[in-house]
Tab-separated table of C-alpha atoms in Angstrom:
chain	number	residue	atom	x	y	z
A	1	UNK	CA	-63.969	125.109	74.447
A	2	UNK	CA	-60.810	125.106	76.505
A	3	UNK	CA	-58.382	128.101	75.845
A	4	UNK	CA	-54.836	126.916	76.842
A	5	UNK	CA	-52.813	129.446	75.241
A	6	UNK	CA	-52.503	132.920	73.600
A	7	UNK	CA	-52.355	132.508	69.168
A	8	UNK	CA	-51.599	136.215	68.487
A	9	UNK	CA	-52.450	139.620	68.929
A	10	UNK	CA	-54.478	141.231	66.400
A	11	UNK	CA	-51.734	144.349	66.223
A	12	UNK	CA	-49.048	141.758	64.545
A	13	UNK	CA	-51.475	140.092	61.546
A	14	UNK	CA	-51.661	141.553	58.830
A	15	UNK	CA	-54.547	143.632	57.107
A	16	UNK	CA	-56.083	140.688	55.136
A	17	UNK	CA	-55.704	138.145	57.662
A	18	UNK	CA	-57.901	139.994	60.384
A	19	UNK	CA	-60.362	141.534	57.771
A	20	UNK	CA	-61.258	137.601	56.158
A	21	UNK	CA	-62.368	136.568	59.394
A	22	UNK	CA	-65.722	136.669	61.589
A	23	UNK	CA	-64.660	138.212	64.358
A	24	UNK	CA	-66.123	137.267	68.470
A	25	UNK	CA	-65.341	138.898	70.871
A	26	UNK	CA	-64.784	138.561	75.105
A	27	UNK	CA	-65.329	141.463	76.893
A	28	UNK	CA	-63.412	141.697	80.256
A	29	UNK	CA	-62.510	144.426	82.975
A	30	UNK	CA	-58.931	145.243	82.578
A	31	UNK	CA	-58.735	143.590	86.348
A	32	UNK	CA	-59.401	140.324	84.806
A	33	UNK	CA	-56.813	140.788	82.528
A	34	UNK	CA	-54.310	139.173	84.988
A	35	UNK	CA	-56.533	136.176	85.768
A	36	UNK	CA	-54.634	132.867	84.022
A	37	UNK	CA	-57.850	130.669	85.144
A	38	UNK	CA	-61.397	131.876	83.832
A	39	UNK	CA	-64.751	131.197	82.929
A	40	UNK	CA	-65.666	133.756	79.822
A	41	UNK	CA	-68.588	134.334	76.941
A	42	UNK	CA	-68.122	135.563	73.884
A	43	UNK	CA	-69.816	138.366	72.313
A	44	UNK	CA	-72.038	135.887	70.453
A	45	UNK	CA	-73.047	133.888	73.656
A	46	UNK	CA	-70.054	131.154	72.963
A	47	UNK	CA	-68.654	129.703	76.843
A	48	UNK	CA	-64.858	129.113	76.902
A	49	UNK	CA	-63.111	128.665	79.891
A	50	UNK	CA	-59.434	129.842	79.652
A	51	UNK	CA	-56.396	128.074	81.374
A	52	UNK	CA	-53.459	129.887	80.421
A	53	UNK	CA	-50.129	127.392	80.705
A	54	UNK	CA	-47.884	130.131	80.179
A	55	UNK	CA	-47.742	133.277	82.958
A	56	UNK	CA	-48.460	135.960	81.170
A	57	UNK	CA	-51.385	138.749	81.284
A	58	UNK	CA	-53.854	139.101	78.903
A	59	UNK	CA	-54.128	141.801	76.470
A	60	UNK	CA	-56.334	143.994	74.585
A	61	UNK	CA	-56.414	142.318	71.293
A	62	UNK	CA	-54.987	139.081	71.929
A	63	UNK	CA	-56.644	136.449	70.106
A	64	UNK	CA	-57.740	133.004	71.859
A	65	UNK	CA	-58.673	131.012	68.869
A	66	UNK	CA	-58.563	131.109	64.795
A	67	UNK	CA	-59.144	129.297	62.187
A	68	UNK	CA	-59.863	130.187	58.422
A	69	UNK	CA	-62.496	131.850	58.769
A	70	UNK	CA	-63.248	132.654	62.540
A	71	UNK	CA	-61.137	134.128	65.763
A	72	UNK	CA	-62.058	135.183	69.405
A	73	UNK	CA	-60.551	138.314	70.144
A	74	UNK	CA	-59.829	139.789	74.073
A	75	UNK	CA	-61.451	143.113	74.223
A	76	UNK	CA	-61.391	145.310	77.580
A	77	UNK	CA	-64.015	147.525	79.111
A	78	UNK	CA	-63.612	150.799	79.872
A	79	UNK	CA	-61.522	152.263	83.556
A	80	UNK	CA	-62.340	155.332	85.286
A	81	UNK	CA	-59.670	157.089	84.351
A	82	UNK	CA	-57.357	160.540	86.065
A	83	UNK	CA	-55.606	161.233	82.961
A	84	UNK	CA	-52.657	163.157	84.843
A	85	UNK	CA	-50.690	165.575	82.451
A	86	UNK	CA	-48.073	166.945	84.388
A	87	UNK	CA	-46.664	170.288	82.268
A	88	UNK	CA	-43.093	169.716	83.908
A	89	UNK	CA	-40.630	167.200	85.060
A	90	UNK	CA	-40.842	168.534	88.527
A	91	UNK	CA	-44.412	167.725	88.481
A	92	UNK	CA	-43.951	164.267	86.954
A	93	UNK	CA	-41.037	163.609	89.833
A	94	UNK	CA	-43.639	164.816	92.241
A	95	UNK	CA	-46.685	163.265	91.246
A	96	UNK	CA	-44.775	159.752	90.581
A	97	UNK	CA	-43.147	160.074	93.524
A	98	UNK	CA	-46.413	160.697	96.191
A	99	UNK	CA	-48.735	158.093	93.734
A	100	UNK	CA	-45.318	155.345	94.430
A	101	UNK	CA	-45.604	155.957	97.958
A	102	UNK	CA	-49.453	154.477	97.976
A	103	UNK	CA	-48.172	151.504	95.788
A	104	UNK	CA	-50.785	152.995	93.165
A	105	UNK	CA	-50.283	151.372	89.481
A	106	UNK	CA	-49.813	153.718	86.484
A	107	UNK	CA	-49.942	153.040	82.979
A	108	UNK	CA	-48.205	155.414	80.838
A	109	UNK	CA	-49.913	156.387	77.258
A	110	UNK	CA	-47.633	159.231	75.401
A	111	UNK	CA	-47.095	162.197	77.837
A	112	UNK	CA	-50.511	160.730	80.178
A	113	UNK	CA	-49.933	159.564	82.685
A	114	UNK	CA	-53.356	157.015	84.098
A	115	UNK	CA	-54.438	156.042	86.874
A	116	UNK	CA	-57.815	154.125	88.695
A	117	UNK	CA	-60.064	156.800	89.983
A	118	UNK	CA	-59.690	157.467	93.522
A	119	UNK	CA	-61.119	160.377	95.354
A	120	UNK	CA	-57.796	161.063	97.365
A	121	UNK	CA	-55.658	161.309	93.698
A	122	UNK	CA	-58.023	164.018	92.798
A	123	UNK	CA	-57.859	165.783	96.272
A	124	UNK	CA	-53.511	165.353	96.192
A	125	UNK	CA	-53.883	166.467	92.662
A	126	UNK	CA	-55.845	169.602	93.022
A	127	UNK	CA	-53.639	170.761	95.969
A	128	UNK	CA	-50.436	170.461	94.230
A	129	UNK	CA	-52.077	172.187	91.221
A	130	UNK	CA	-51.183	169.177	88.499
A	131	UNK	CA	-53.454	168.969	85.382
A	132	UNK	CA	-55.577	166.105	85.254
A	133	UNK	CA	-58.995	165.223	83.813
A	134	UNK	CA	-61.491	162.225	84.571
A	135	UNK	CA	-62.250	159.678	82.051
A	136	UNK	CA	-63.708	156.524	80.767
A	137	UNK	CA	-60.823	154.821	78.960
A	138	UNK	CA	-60.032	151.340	77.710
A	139	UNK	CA	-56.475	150.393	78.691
A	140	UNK	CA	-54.402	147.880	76.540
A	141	UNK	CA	-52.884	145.830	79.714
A	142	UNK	CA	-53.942	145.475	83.796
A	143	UNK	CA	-53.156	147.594	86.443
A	144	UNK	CA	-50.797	145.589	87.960
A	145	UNK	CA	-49.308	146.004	91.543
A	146	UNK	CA	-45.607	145.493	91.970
A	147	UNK	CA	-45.231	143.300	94.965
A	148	UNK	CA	-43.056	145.575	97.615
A	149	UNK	CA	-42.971	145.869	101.473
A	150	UNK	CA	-41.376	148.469	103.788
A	151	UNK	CA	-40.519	145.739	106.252
């Protein structure tokens, strides 16, 4: 099966549509999330290959096929996580700030700020004292680099 575009996400059907239906699932690393052109397998051993037409990410929840009775659903795997919680705007500025200067990618979740584990976060995060804790966490979207240059 060829997936060639995105039906819905599971967050905008309603209750009785998503619980009347057998439910697969794909698996994939929120990296992957960004790829418009791949080979996938379902939870239940199924092969699709998906060509996205349209350029846009994937998503947590998105669902590649339904019918009456049956859908595929996206589903991510879990990130090493530093779940940053800065206790001030000064040490959101600063933290934003230094992490911008490496061109790292944050995602934003409530007052968390997350990031890929990276030894040298932890290291510039103990030594200006911010809050942060390590975890596995599923993410809803990719980490996606903004294209920039200092040229």
């Amino acid at each position: 099966m060829i997936i060639e575009k995105v039906v819905a996400n599971i967050k905008d059907l309603k209750p009785e549509e998503l619980n009347n239906r057998h439910k697969e699932k794909v698996f994939l690393e929120s990296a992957h999330l960004v790829k418009r052109i791949q080979r996938v397998e379902t939870d239940h051993g199924r092969e699709l290959g998906i060509r996205l037409k349209d350029p846009r990410d994937l998503e947590a929840g998105d669902i590649l096929y339904m019918d009456d009775k049956n859908m595929i659903i996206i589903d991510v795997l879990s990130d090493d996580l530093l779940i940053i919680q800065p206790r001030s705007i000064f040490e959101m500025g600063t933290i934003a700030h230094q992490l911008g200067n490496r061109h790292l990618p944050a995602q934003f979740e409530a007052d968390e700020m997350l990031v890929q584990y990276d030894y040298l976060v932890v290291e510039l995060l103990e030594e200006l004292g911010i809050p942060f804790k390590r975890e596995e966490r599923k993410v809803k979207k990719a980490f996606r680099h903004i294209g920039h240059s200092h040229g």
